[in-house]
Coordinates of C-alpha atoms in Angstrom, one line a residue:
Chain A
X1 CA 0.2 0.1 0.0
X2 CA 1.2 3.4 -0.7
X3 CA 2.1 5.8 1.5
X4 CA -0.6 8.3 1.1
X5 CA -0.4 11.8 2.8
X6 CA -3.1 14.6 1.7
X7 CA -1.5 18.3 1.8
X8 CA -4.3 20.3 3.7
X9 CA -3.3 23.4 3.7
X10 CA -1.6 25.7 0.9
X11 CA 2.0 25.1 0.8
X12 CA 4.6 26.3 -1.9
X13 CA 5.4 23.9 -4.8
X14 CA 8.9 23.4 -4.1
X15 CA 8.7 22.2 -0.6
X16 CA 5.6 19.6 -1.8
X17 CA 8.0 18.7 -4.6
X18 CA 10.7 17.2 -1.7
X19 CA 7.9 15.2 0.4
X20 CA 6.5 14.0 -3.4
X21 CA 9.8 12.2 -3.6
X22 CA 8.9 10.0 -0.6
X23 CA 5.1 9.7 -0.5
X24 CA 2.2 9.6 -2.5
X25 CA 0.7 13.2 -2.3
X26 CA -3.0 14.2 -2.4
X27 CA -2.5 18.0 -2.8
X28 CA -5.7 19.9 -2.2
X29 CA -3.9 23.1 -2.5
X30 CA -5.6 24.7 1.0
X31 CA -9.3 24.1 -0.8
X32 CA -11.5 21.7 1.5
X33 CA -10.2 18.1 0.4
X34 CA -14.0 17.0 -0.6
X35 CA -14.2 19.7 -3.1
X36 CA -10.7 18.5 -4.5
X37 CA -11.1 14.8 -4.1
X38 CA -13.5 11.7 -4.0
X39 CA -14.6 9.8 -1.1
X40 CA -12.8 6.7 -2.6
X41 CA -9.3 9.0 -2.9
X42 CA -9.8 10.1 0.8
X43 CA -10.3 6.8 1.9
X44 CA -6.7 5.6 1.3
X45 CA -5.2 8.7 3.2
X46 CA -3.1 7.5 6.3
X47 CA -1.8 11.0 7.0
X48 CA -1.8 14.6 6.5
X49 CA 0.2 17.5 6.7
X50 CA -1.2 21.0 7.4
X51 CA -0.1 24.3 9.1
X52 CA -0.5 24.2 12.7
X53 CA -2.9 27.6 12.8
X54 CA -5.3 25.7 10.0
X55 CA -8.5 25.0 11.4
X56 CA -8.7 21.1 11.5
X57 CA -11.7 19.8 13.7
X58 CA -13.7 16.3 13.6
X59 CA -15.4 16.9 10.3
X60 CA -12.4 17.0 8.4
X61 CA -10.7 14.0 10.0
X62 CA -14.0 11.6 10.0
X63 CA -13.4 12.4 5.8
X64 CA -10.2 10.4 6.4
X65 CA -11.2 6.8 7.9
X66 CA -7.6 5.5 7.9
X67 CA -6.1 8.6 9.3
X68 CA -3.3 7.6 11.9
X69 CA -1.1 11.0 12.0
X70 CA -1.5 14.7 11.5
X71 CA 1.5 16.4 10.9
X72 CA 1.9 20.3 11.3
X73 CA 4.6 22.3 9.5
X74 CA 5.8 24.6 12.2
X75 CA 5.9 24.6 15.9
X76 CA 1.9 25.7 16.1
X77 CA -0.7 23.1 16.6
X78 CA -3.3 25.5 17.5
X79 CA -5.7 25.1 14.5
X80 CA -5.8 21.3 15.4
X81 CA -8.5 19.9 17.7
X82 CA -6.5 17.3 19.8
X83 CA -9.3 16.0 21.5
X84 CA -10.9 14.9 18.3
X85 CA -7.6 13.4 17.1
X86 CA -7.3 11.7 20.4
X87 CA -10.7 10.3 20.4
X88 CA -10.1 9.1 16.9
X89 CA -6.2 7.7 17.9
X90 CA -4.9 10.2 15.1
X91 CA -1.1 11.1 16.5
X92 CA -0.1 14.7 16.2
X93 CA 3.2 16.2 15.2
X94 CA 4.9 19.6 14.6
X95 CA 8.5 20.9 14.1
X96 CA 9.0 22.1 17.9
X97 CA 12.0 24.5 18.0
X98 CA 12.9 24.3 14.2
X99 CA 12.2 27.8 13.6
X100 CA 12.6 29.0 16.7
X101 CA 15.8 31.4 15.9
X102 CA 13.8 32.5 12.9
X103 CA 10.7 33.6 15.0
X104 CA 12.6 35.3 17.3
X105 CA 15.1 37.3 15.2
X106 CA 11.5 38.5 13.3
X107 CA 10.3 39.6 16.7
X108 CA 13.4 41.4 17.4
X109 CA 13.2 43.3 13.5
X110 CA 9.7 44.6 14.8
X111 CA 10.6 45.7 17.7
X112 CA 13.5 47.4 16.3
X113 CA 11.8 48.8 13.3
X114 CA 9.3 50.1 15.4
X115 CA 10.8 51.5 18.4
X116 CA 13.4 53.2 15.9
X117 CA 10.8 54.0 13.2
X118 CA 12.8 52.8 10.4
X119 CA 9.7 52.9 7.9
X120 CA 9.4 56.3 8.8
X121 CA 12.9 56.9 8.5
X122 CA 13.4 55.2 4.9
X123 CA 10.5 57.3 3.9
X124 CA 11.7 60.7 5.1
X125 CA 15.1 59.9 3.0
X126 CA 13.7 58.5 -0.2
X127 CA 11.2 61.3 -0.1
X128 CA 13.5 64.0 -0.2
X129 CA 12.2 65.4 2.8
X130 CA 15.8 65.0 4.5
X131 CA 17.4 66.8 1.8
X132 CA 14.8 69.6 2.1
X133 CA 15.6 69.7 5.8
X134 CA 11.9 68.9 6.5
X135 CA 11.1 68.4 10.0
X136 CA 9.1 65.4 10.8
X137 CA 7.4 65.2 13.9
X138 CA 7.9 61.5 13.5
X139 CA 11.6 62.0 13.7
X140 CA 11.9 62.9 17.3
X141 CA 14.3 60.8 19.0
X142 CA 12.9 57.8 20.9
X143 CA 14.1 55.7 23.7
X144 CA 16.6 53.1 22.9
X145 CA 17.5 49.8 24.0
X146 CA 19.6 50.1 26.9
X147 CA 17.9 50.1 29.8
X148 CA 14.4 49.5 28.3
X149 CA 12.1 47.0 30.0
X150 CA 11.2 44.2 27.6
X151 CA 8.2 41.9 29.1
X152 CA 8.3 38.5 27.1
X153 CA 5.1 36.7 27.4
X154 CA 5.8 33.0 27.4
X155 CA 9.0 31.3 27.8
X156 CA 9.1 28.7 25.5
X157 CA 11.9 28.1 22.9
X158 CA 11.3 31.0 21.3
X159 CA 11.0 33.5 24.3
X160 CA 14.0 32.0 25.5
X161 CA 15.7 33.1 22.2
X162 CA 13.9 36.5 22.2
X163 CA 15.2 37.2 26.0
X164 CA 18.8 36.2 25.0
X165 CA 18.6 38.7 22.1
X166 CA 17.2 41.9 24.2
X167 CA 19.8 41.3 27.2
X168 CA 22.3 41.5 24.4
X169 CA 20.6 44.9 24.0
X170 CA 21.5 46.0 27.4
X171 CA 17.8 45.9 28.0
X172 CA 16.0 44.6 31.4
X173 CA 14.1 41.7 31.0
X174 CA 11.1 40.1 32.4
X175 CA 9.0 37.4 31.7
X176 CA 5.4 35.9 32.3
X177 CA 4.6 32.2 31.9
X178 CA 2.6 29.6 33.9
X179 CA 5.9 28.3 34.7
X180 CA 8.9 30.2 36.6
X181 CA 12.1 28.9 35.3
X182 CA 15.7 29.1 36.6
X183 CA 16.3 31.8 33.8
X184 CA 18.4 34.9 34.7
X185 CA 15.4 37.6 33.9
X186 CA 12.9 38.7 36.6
X187 CA 9.5 36.4 36.7
X188 CA 6.3 38.4 37.2
X189 CA 3.2 36.1 38.4
X190 CA 0.9 37.9 35.7
X191 CA 0.4 39.3 32.6
X192 CA -1.2 42.3 34.2
X193 CA 2.1 42.7 36.5
X194 CA 4.6 42.2 33.5
X195 CA 2.4 44.9 31.1
X196 CA 2.8 47.5 34.4
X197 CA 6.4 46.9 34.3
X198 CA 7.7 46.9 30.8
X199 CA 7.5 49.6 27.6
X200 CA 7.9 46.2 25.0
X201 CA 5.6 43.3 25.4
X202 CA 6.8 40.6 23.1
X203 CA 4.2 37.8 22.7
X204 CA 5.8 34.4 22.3
X205 CA 3.0 32.4 24.1
X206 CA 1.7 29.2 22.5
X207 CA -1.9 30.2 21.1
X208 CA -4.9 28.5 22.5
X209 CA -8.4 28.5 24.1
X210 CA -6.8 29.8 27.1
X211 CA -4.5 32.4 25.8
X212 CA -7.5 33.8 23.3
X213 CA -7.5 37.6 23.8
X214 CA -5.5 37.6 26.5
X215 CA -3.8 40.7 25.5
X216 CA -6.9 42.9 25.6
X217 CA -7.7 46.6 26.2
X218 CA -6.5 46.4 30.2
X219 CA -3.1 45.0 29.2
X220 CA -2.6 47.9 26.5
X221 CA -3.8 50.3 29.2
X222 CA -0.6 49.0 31.3
X223 CA 1.6 48.8 29.1
X224 CA 1.0 52.9 28.5
X225 CA 1.7 55.6 26.0
X226 CA 5.3 54.7 25.7
X227 CA 4.9 51.2 25.1
X228 CA 5.0 48.6 22.2
X229 CA 3.6 45.8 21.4
X230 CA 5.3 42.8 19.1
X231 CA 3.4 39.6 18.5
X232 CA 4.9 36.8 16.4
X233 CA 2.6 33.8 18.1
X234 CA -1.0 33.8 16.9
X235 CA -3.4 36.6 16.0
X236 CA -5.7 35.1 18.2
X237 CA -3.6 36.3 21.5
X238 CA -4.2 39.6 21.0
X239 CA -7.5 41.5 20.7
X240 CA -7.2 43.1 17.8
X241 CA -10.0 45.4 17.8
X242 CA -8.9 46.9 21.0
X243 CA -5.3 47.0 19.5
X244 CA -6.2 49.0 16.9
X245 CA -8.4 51.5 19.2
X246 CA -5.2 51.7 21.6
X247 CA -2.8 52.3 18.5
X248 CA -5.5 55.3 17.0
X249 CA -5.7 56.8 20.8
X250 CA -2.2 56.7 21.3
X251 CA -3.0 54.4 24.5
X252 CA 0.2 52.9 23.6
X253 CA 3.2 54.0 21.1
X254 CA 3.0 51.3 18.5
X255 CA 3.3 47.9 17.4
X256 CA 5.3 45.3 15.4
X257 CA 2.9 42.5 13.9
X258 CA 3.9 39.5 12.1
X259 CA 0.1 37.9 13.0
X260 CA -3.0 38.6 13.2
X261 CA -6.4 37.3 13.9
X262 CA -8.1 36.5 10.5
X263 CA -4.9 35.6 8.2
X264 CA -3.8 36.7 5.4
X265 CA -6.3 39.8 6.3
X266 CA -4.7 42.6 8.5
X267 CA -7.9 44.7 9.2
X268 CA -7.6 48.4 7.1
X269 CA -8.0 50.6 10.3
X270 CA -4.6 48.6 11.0
X271 CA -3.0 48.8 7.7
X272 CA -3.7 52.9 7.7
X273 CA -1.6 53.5 10.7
X274 CA 2.3 55.1 10.6
X275 CA 3.1 53.6 14.2
X276 CA 3.0 50.1 13.1
X277 CA 5.6 47.6 11.4
X278 CA 3.5 44.6 9.7
X279 CA 4.8 41.2 8.2
X280 CA 2.9 39.0 6.8
X281 CA 3.3 35.8 8.7
X282 CA 7.0 35.3 7.6
X283 CA 8.4 34.7 11.1
X284 CA 9.8 31.3 10.5
X285 CA 10.1 32.0 7.0
X286 CA 14.1 31.6 6.2
X287 CA 16.1 29.1 4.7
X288 CA 17.5 27.4 7.2
X289 CA 14.1 27.0 9.3
X290 CA 12.2 25.9 6.4
X291 CA 14.7 22.9 5.9
X292 CA 14.7 22.2 9.6
X293 CA 10.8 22.1 9.8
X294 CA 10.8 20.1 6.5
X295 CA 13.0 17.5 7.9
X296 CA 10.8 17.6 11.5
X297 CA 7.9 16.4 9.0
X298 CA 10.3 14.1 7.1
X299 CA 11.0 12.6 10.3
X300 CA 7.1 12.6 11.5
X301 CA 5.9 11.2 8.4
X302 CA 8.8 8.5 7.9
X303 CA 8.3 7.4 11.4
X304 CA 4.5 7.2 11.3
X305 CA 4.7 4.6 7.9
X306 CA 7.3 2.4 9.5
X307 CA 4.8 2.1 12.3
X308 CA 6.9 4.0 15.1
X309 CA 5.5 6.7 17.3
X310 CA 6.1 10.2 15.8
X311 CA 9.5 11.7 16.5
X312 CA 8.0 15.2 17.1
X313 CA 4.9 14.7 18.9
X314 CA 2.6 17.2 20.0
X315 CA 3.0 16.6 24.2
X316 CA -0.6 17.4 25.2
X317 CA -2.1 15.5 22.5
Chain B
X1 CA 34.3 88.2 31.0
X2 CA 31.4 85.5 29.8
X3 CA 31.9 82.6 28.6
X4 CA 31.0 83.0 24.5
X5 CA 30.7 79.6 22.8
X6 CA 29.7 79.6 19.3
X7 CA 27.3 77.3 17.8
X8 CA 28.9 76.1 14.4
X9 CA 26.6 73.6 13.3
X10 CA 22.8 73.7 12.8
X11 CA 21.3 71.7 16.3
X12 CA 18.0 71.5 17.4
X13 CA 16.4 74.5 19.3
X14 CA 15.6 72.4 22.7
X15 CA 19.4 71.2 22.7
X16 CA 20.7 74.6 22.1
X17 CA 18.6 76.0 24.6
X18 CA 20.1 73.7 27.5
X19 CA 23.5 75.0 26.7
X20 CA 22.5 78.5 26.7
X21 CA 21.4 78.0 30.6
X22 CA 25.3 78.0 31.1
X23 CA 27.3 79.6 28.6
X24 CA 27.0 82.9 26.0
X25 CA 25.8 81.6 22.6
X26 CA 26.4 82.7 19.4
X27 CA 24.3 80.1 17.4
X28 CA 25.0 80.5 13.3
X29 CA 22.4 77.9 12.8
X30 CA 24.5 76.2 10.5
X31 CA 25.5 79.3 8.5
X32 CA 29.0 80.2 7.8
X33 CA 29.7 82.4 10.7
X34 CA 30.7 85.6 9.2
X35 CA 27.5 85.9 7.4
X36 CA 25.6 86.1 11.1
X37 CA 28.0 87.9 13.1
X38 CA 30.6 90.6 12.8
X39 CA 34.5 90.3 13.4
X40 CA 33.9 91.8 16.8
X41 CA 31.2 89.4 17.8
X42 CA 33.8 86.6 16.8
X43 CA 36.7 87.8 18.2
X44 CA 35.4 87.0 21.9
X45 CA 34.4 83.4 21.4
X46 CA 36.8 81.1 23.3
X47 CA 35.1 77.8 22.3
X48 CA 32.8 76.2 19.7
X49 CA 30.5 73.6 19.2
X50 CA 30.1 72.1 16.2
X51 CA 28.7 68.6 14.5
X52 CA 31.7 66.2 14.4
X53 CA 31.3 65.5 10.6
X54 CA 31.0 69.5 9.7
X55 CA 34.2 70.6 7.8
X56 CA 36.3 72.8 10.3
X57 CA 39.5 73.9 8.9
X58 CA 42.2 76.5 9.5
X59 CA 40.3 79.1 7.7
X60 CA 37.4 79.0 10.2
X61 CA 39.1 78.6 13.4
X62 CA 41.7 82.0 11.8
X63 CA 38.1 83.8 12.0
X64 CA 38.2 83.1 16.0
X65 CA 41.6 84.9 17.7
X66 CA 40.7 83.6 20.9
X67 CA 39.6 80.3 20.1
X68 CA 40.8 77.7 22.6
X69 CA 38.3 74.8 22.6
X70 CA 36.4 73.0 19.7
X71 CA 33.8 70.7 21.1
X72 CA 32.3 68.3 18.6
X73 CA 28.5 66.6 19.5
X74 CA 29.3 63.1 19.3
X75 CA 31.9 60.2 19.1
X76 CA 33.1 61.7 15.3
X77 CA 35.9 64.4 14.6
X78 CA 36.5 63.8 11.1
X79 CA 35.4 67.5 9.9
X80 CA 37.8 68.8 12.5
X81 CA 41.2 69.5 10.8
X82 CA 43.1 68.1 13.7
X83 CA 46.6 69.5 12.9
X84 CA 45.3 72.8 12.3
X85 CA 43.6 73.1 15.4
X86 CA 47.1 71.8 17.0
X87 CA 49.1 74.4 15.5
X88 CA 46.7 76.9 16.9
X89 CA 46.8 75.4 20.5
X90 CA 43.4 74.7 20.4
X91 CA 42.0 71.2 22.5
X92 CA 39.4 69.0 20.5
X93 CA 36.7 67.2 22.6
X94 CA 34.2 65.0 21.6
X95 CA 31.5 62.4 23.4
X96 CA 33.3 58.9 23.1
X97 CA 31.0 56.4 23.7
X98 CA 28.1 58.5 24.5
X99 CA 26.0 57.0 21.8
X100 CA 27.8 53.6 21.2
X101 CA 24.7 51.7 22.1
X102 CA 22.5 53.9 20.1
X103 CA 24.4 53.5 16.9
X104 CA 25.1 49.5 17.3
X105 CA 21.4 49.5 17.9
X106 CA 20.7 51.0 14.6
X107 CA 23.1 49.0 12.7
X108 CA 21.4 45.5 14.0
X109 CA 18.4 47.6 12.8
X110 CA 19.4 48.4 9.3
X111 CA 20.9 44.5 9.1
X112 CA 17.5 42.8 10.1
X113 CA 15.5 45.0 8.2
X114 CA 17.5 44.2 4.9
X115 CA 17.9 41.0 5.3
X116 CA 14.5 39.8 6.4
X117 CA 12.9 42.6 3.7
X118 CA 10.5 44.1 6.0
X119 CA 10.1 47.4 4.3
X120 CA 9.0 44.9 1.4
X121 CA 6.9 42.8 3.9
X122 CA 5.2 46.0 5.3
X123 CA 4.1 46.9 1.8
X124 CA 2.8 43.7 0.9
X125 CA 0.7 43.6 3.9
X126 CA -0.6 46.8 3.5
X127 CA -1.1 47.2 -0.4
X128 CA -3.7 44.5 0.7
X129 CA -0.9 41.8 -2.2
X130 CA -1.1 39.3 0.9
X131 CA -4.6 39.4 1.2
X132 CA -5.1 38.7 -2.5
X133 CA -2.5 35.8 -2.5
X134 CA -0.2 37.6 -4.7
X135 CA 3.0 36.0 -5.1
X136 CA 6.2 38.4 -4.5
X137 CA 9.4 37.4 -5.8
X138 CA 10.9 39.6 -3.0
X139 CA 9.2 37.5 -0.4
X140 CA 11.1 33.9 -1.1
X141 CA 12.8 32.9 2.1
X142 CA 16.2 34.5 3.2
X143 CA 19.1 33.4 5.1
X144 CA 18.6 34.0 8.6
X145 CA 20.7 34.9 11.6
X146 CA 22.0 31.8 12.9
X147 CA 25.2 30.5 11.5
X148 CA 25.4 33.8 9.3
X149 CA 29.2 35.3 9.0
X150 CA 28.8 38.8 10.3
X151 CA 32.2 40.9 9.6
X152 CA 32.7 43.9 11.8
X153 CA 34.9 46.6 10.5
X154 CA 36.4 48.5 13.0
X155 CA 36.6 47.4 16.9
X156 CA 36.0 50.3 19.1
X157 CA 33.2 50.9 21.5
X158 CA 30.5 50.5 18.8
X159 CA 32.0 47.4 16.9
X160 CA 32.4 46.0 20.0
X161 CA 28.5 46.4 20.9
X162 CA 27.5 45.1 17.4
X163 CA 29.7 42.1 18.2
X164 CA 27.9 41.1 21.0
X165 CA 24.4 41.8 19.6
X166 CA 24.9 39.8 16.4
X167 CA 26.8 37.2 18.8
X168 CA 23.7 36.7 20.6
X169 CA 22.0 36.0 16.8
X170 CA 23.9 32.8 17.0
X171 CA 25.6 34.5 14.3
X172 CA 29.5 34.0 13.5
X173 CA 31.4 37.1 14.0
X174 CA 35.0 38.2 12.6
X175 CA 36.1 41.6 12.6
X176 CA 38.8 43.5 10.9
X177 CA 40.8 46.6 12.8
X178 CA 44.4 48.1 12.7
X179 CA 44.8 46.2 16.2
X180 CA 44.1 42.5 17.1
X181 CA 42.0 42.3 20.6
X182 CA 41.6 39.8 23.1
X183 CA 38.2 39.3 22.2
X184 CA 36.1 36.2 21.4
X185 CA 35.8 36.9 17.7
X186 CA 37.9 35.9 14.7
X187 CA 40.5 38.4 13.7
X188 CA 41.0 39.0 10.0
X189 CA 44.2 40.8 8.7
X190 CA 42.9 42.9 6.3
X191 CA 39.4 44.1 4.9
X192 CA 39.9 41.8 2.2
X193 CA 39.8 38.8 3.9
X194 CA 37.3 39.8 5.9
X195 CA 34.7 40.6 3.1
X196 CA 35.9 37.1 1.5
X197 CA 34.4 35.5 4.8
X198 CA 31.6 37.3 6.1
X199 CA 27.8 37.7 4.3
X200 CA 26.9 41.2 6.1
X201 CA 29.9 43.7 6.5
X202 CA 29.2 46.0 9.3
X203 CA 31.0 49.3 9.0
X204 CA 32.2 50.6 12.2
X205 CA 35.5 51.8 11.4
X206 CA 36.1 55.7 12.8
X207 CA 36.1 57.9 9.6
X208 CA 39.5 59.4 8.5
X209 CA 41.9 59.9 5.5
X210 CA 43.0 56.4 5.5
X211 CA 39.7 54.9 5.5
X212 CA 38.4 57.1 2.4
X213 CA 36.3 55.0 0.2
X214 CA 38.2 51.6 1.8
X215 CA 34.7 49.6 1.0
X216 CA 35.3 50.2 -2.7
X217 CA 34.4 47.9 -5.7
X218 CA 36.9 44.9 -5.0
X219 CA 35.5 44.8 -1.3
X220 CA 32.1 44.2 -2.4
X221 CA 32.8 41.8 -5.2
X222 CA 34.4 39.8 -2.3
X223 CA 31.2 40.3 -0.1
X224 CA 29.0 38.3 -3.2
X225 CA 25.9 38.0 -4.4
X226 CA 24.5 37.0 -0.9
X227 CA 26.1 39.5 1.1
X228 CA 25.0 43.1 2.5
X229 CA 26.6 46.3 3.6
X230 CA 25.5 47.9 6.6
X231 CA 27.1 51.4 7.2
X232 CA 26.4 53.5 10.7
X233 CA 30.0 55.1 10.6
X234 CA 30.4 57.7 7.8
X235 CA 29.5 57.8 4.4
X236 CA 33.1 58.6 3.1
X237 CA 33.9 54.8 4.4
X238 CA 32.1 53.7 1.1
X239 CA 32.8 54.5 -2.4
X240 CA 29.1 55.4 -2.8
X241 CA 29.1 55.2 -6.9
X242 CA 30.6 51.6 -6.5
X243 CA 28.2 50.7 -3.7
X244 CA 25.0 52.2 -6.1
X245 CA 26.4 49.8 -9.1
X246 CA 26.7 47.0 -6.8
X247 CA 23.4 47.0 -5.5
X248 CA 21.7 47.9 -9.3
X249 CA 23.9 45.0 -10.8
X250 CA 23.2 42.3 -7.5
X251 CA 27.1 42.0 -7.3
X252 CA 25.7 42.4 -3.6
X253 CA 22.4 41.5 -2.4
X254 CA 21.3 44.6 -0.5
X255 CA 22.8 47.2 2.0
X256 CA 21.5 49.4 5.2
X257 CA 22.7 52.5 5.7
X258 CA 22.4 55.5 8.1
X259 CA 25.5 57.8 6.3
X260 CA 26.0 59.2 3.0
X261 CA 29.0 60.6 1.6
X262 CA 26.9 64.3 1.0
X263 CA 24.4 64.6 3.8
X264 CA 21.2 65.3 3.8
X265 CA 21.5 64.2 0.7
X266 CA 20.9 59.9 -0.7
X267 CA 21.7 60.1 -4.3
X268 CA 18.4 59.3 -6.4
X269 CA 20.3 55.9 -7.7
X270 CA 20.4 55.0 -4.3
X271 CA 16.5 56.3 -3.0
X272 CA 15.1 54.3 -6.3
X273 CA 16.2 51.0 -5.2
X274 CA 13.9 48.1 -3.4
X275 CA 17.1 46.0 -1.9
X276 CA 18.3 48.8 0.4
X277 CA 17.0 50.5 3.7
X278 CA 17.9 54.2 4.6
X279 CA 17.9 55.8 7.7
X280 CA 18.7 59.8 8.2
X281 CA 21.7 59.5 9.9
X282 CA 19.6 59.0 13.5
X283 CA 22.1 56.4 14.5
X284 CA 22.4 57.9 17.6
X285 CA 19.1 59.5 18.1
X286 CA 18.1 58.3 20.9
X287 CA 16.8 60.2 23.9
X288 CA 19.3 58.4 26.3
X289 CA 22.5 59.1 23.6
X290 CA 21.3 62.6 23.4
X291 CA 21.4 63.5 27.3
X292 CA 25.1 61.2 27.3
X293 CA 26.0 63.5 24.4
X294 CA 25.0 66.8 25.9
X295 CA 26.6 65.7 29.4
X296 CA 30.0 65.4 27.6
X297 CA 29.6 68.4 25.7
X298 CA 28.8 70.3 29.2
X299 CA 31.7 68.6 30.7
X300 CA 34.2 69.6 27.9
X301 CA 33.0 73.0 28.1
X302 CA 33.2 73.8 31.8
X303 CA 36.6 72.1 32.1
X304 CA 37.8 74.5 29.6
X305 CA 36.1 77.9 31.2
X306 CA 37.5 76.5 34.1
X307 CA 41.1 76.3 33.1
X308 CA 41.5 72.6 32.6
X309 CA 42.1 69.9 30.2
X310 CA 38.8 68.5 28.2
X311 CA 37.7 65.7 30.1
X312 CA 36.6 64.2 27.0
X313 CA 39.5 65.2 24.7
X314 CA 40.1 63.6 21.3
X315 CA 43.2 61.3 21.8
X316 CA 45.3 61.8 18.8
X317 CA 44.6 65.8 18.6

């Protein structure tokens, strides 16, 4: 029997080609599987590859009676209904840590770009306003990194890499997570306390029902008018409407975002703002992290088809 | 006798106001002093405040017969003719290190912004191209920081801070400077060897006649098609025409620039390019570095008028 794998999300062709060398792929190109494939074709599928944030519930699983493994591309698996998978004895795998440095680096990029106003600076040069000595209120000196208080929300692999980078910038680093770790950063027992303390809030927490809209109007108010939010986790962690309101009325100074509530859409009210830097969910999008994530996918699929446990199994699944 | 200080370059009014509390200022607003003040007025000037990059030669000094101190705002003093100052027994002071972290941070900001293509990413989101799933060749995955070879040219206070930050990004760090230091980075005996080795060249060398156009067409070719140049030192260190040519014909991948040969002008050929991130010489432009630089200026001027040596005297002057 061929090792049939359903490609459930939309992935680049070059990446799919690499998996096609090893497995018999049914690529739905991101469309609902039943629109693209017949019941008979889907009946033979034993494993599927999905983007972790793509909703994947019991109904989709039930279209695949032989499904034994859901493999997520990347570290996230928040779109997967883990209970439904467990009830059907379906293993769930992901790529833990494979993109941690790449995502931490985009967090740093967004923080530096928004606090040092690099978009405005670049436009000031390109427009000729600098050469004409035109004043720009957006070019006033800003607080730099030394002594700045950076709060990291979530202390997994990505959070730790963000913290280490911020420490090298001579910033003070604090964090909030469910667990207090033996780390050289100040621990805060609540997100509220962290927001009261810090001027940049770096969101690196794993998304899920318990973190849905954790960063709300109250947290933003605590961050204050010289405060920034950077989110490289999932859009669901921030109440996006509250964030847009806080950015418009200057409750906070700015935001750097790689993720949004309804990707690939960033709200018009957000894209109109000068005090944000926006990226199209490319945190994990470097050559080396793609290779590392693909290696995790291959290891998970190979392990599954050889009858072994997934080497990168989601721990709570 | 009042402590008369000529403000030789154009500085923000709020800054000049702070110095006016202590000294009797003649502010030329960046215009030639003789256009603004009479010979009699200038005759009483005993000290002057200048931006280190502003040309300041023997002719300007000779307009001020009582001049005893030239105080530069910032770490640079490349505009000052040190021999002419020494011949007239004029002390030259600056603000060493006061803005080092701020400048190193803008170097990191430019490096991350250009290598992760943040301007293009932000435009991709704001334009709606991401929401429309339009492909962008500029959005292909790029090499990230882990394992990247970053070469630092110049290992003074700014260079060291850049190196420490890059190490935290899990990059390999090498450097070239006249002196080999006891530092945990690979030393290269020539700029050519450093350019052959690295994929990002961070220019942090002190500007002067010996570094004029040190980064030329040959160095850029050695850097190669996956290479980037970041300059936060002075525009004079790069052959700007060669850089523009290398960016256009893809001899190198991109550049992040805070400084230019003829500020405040960035050449049209440069501002038209998509693979550059441009800043208007704002490296030292943070709240805390301005305070630190102003403190150096006040210390230098106070020391001079009290008959002491300048506390932050230019060593080679």
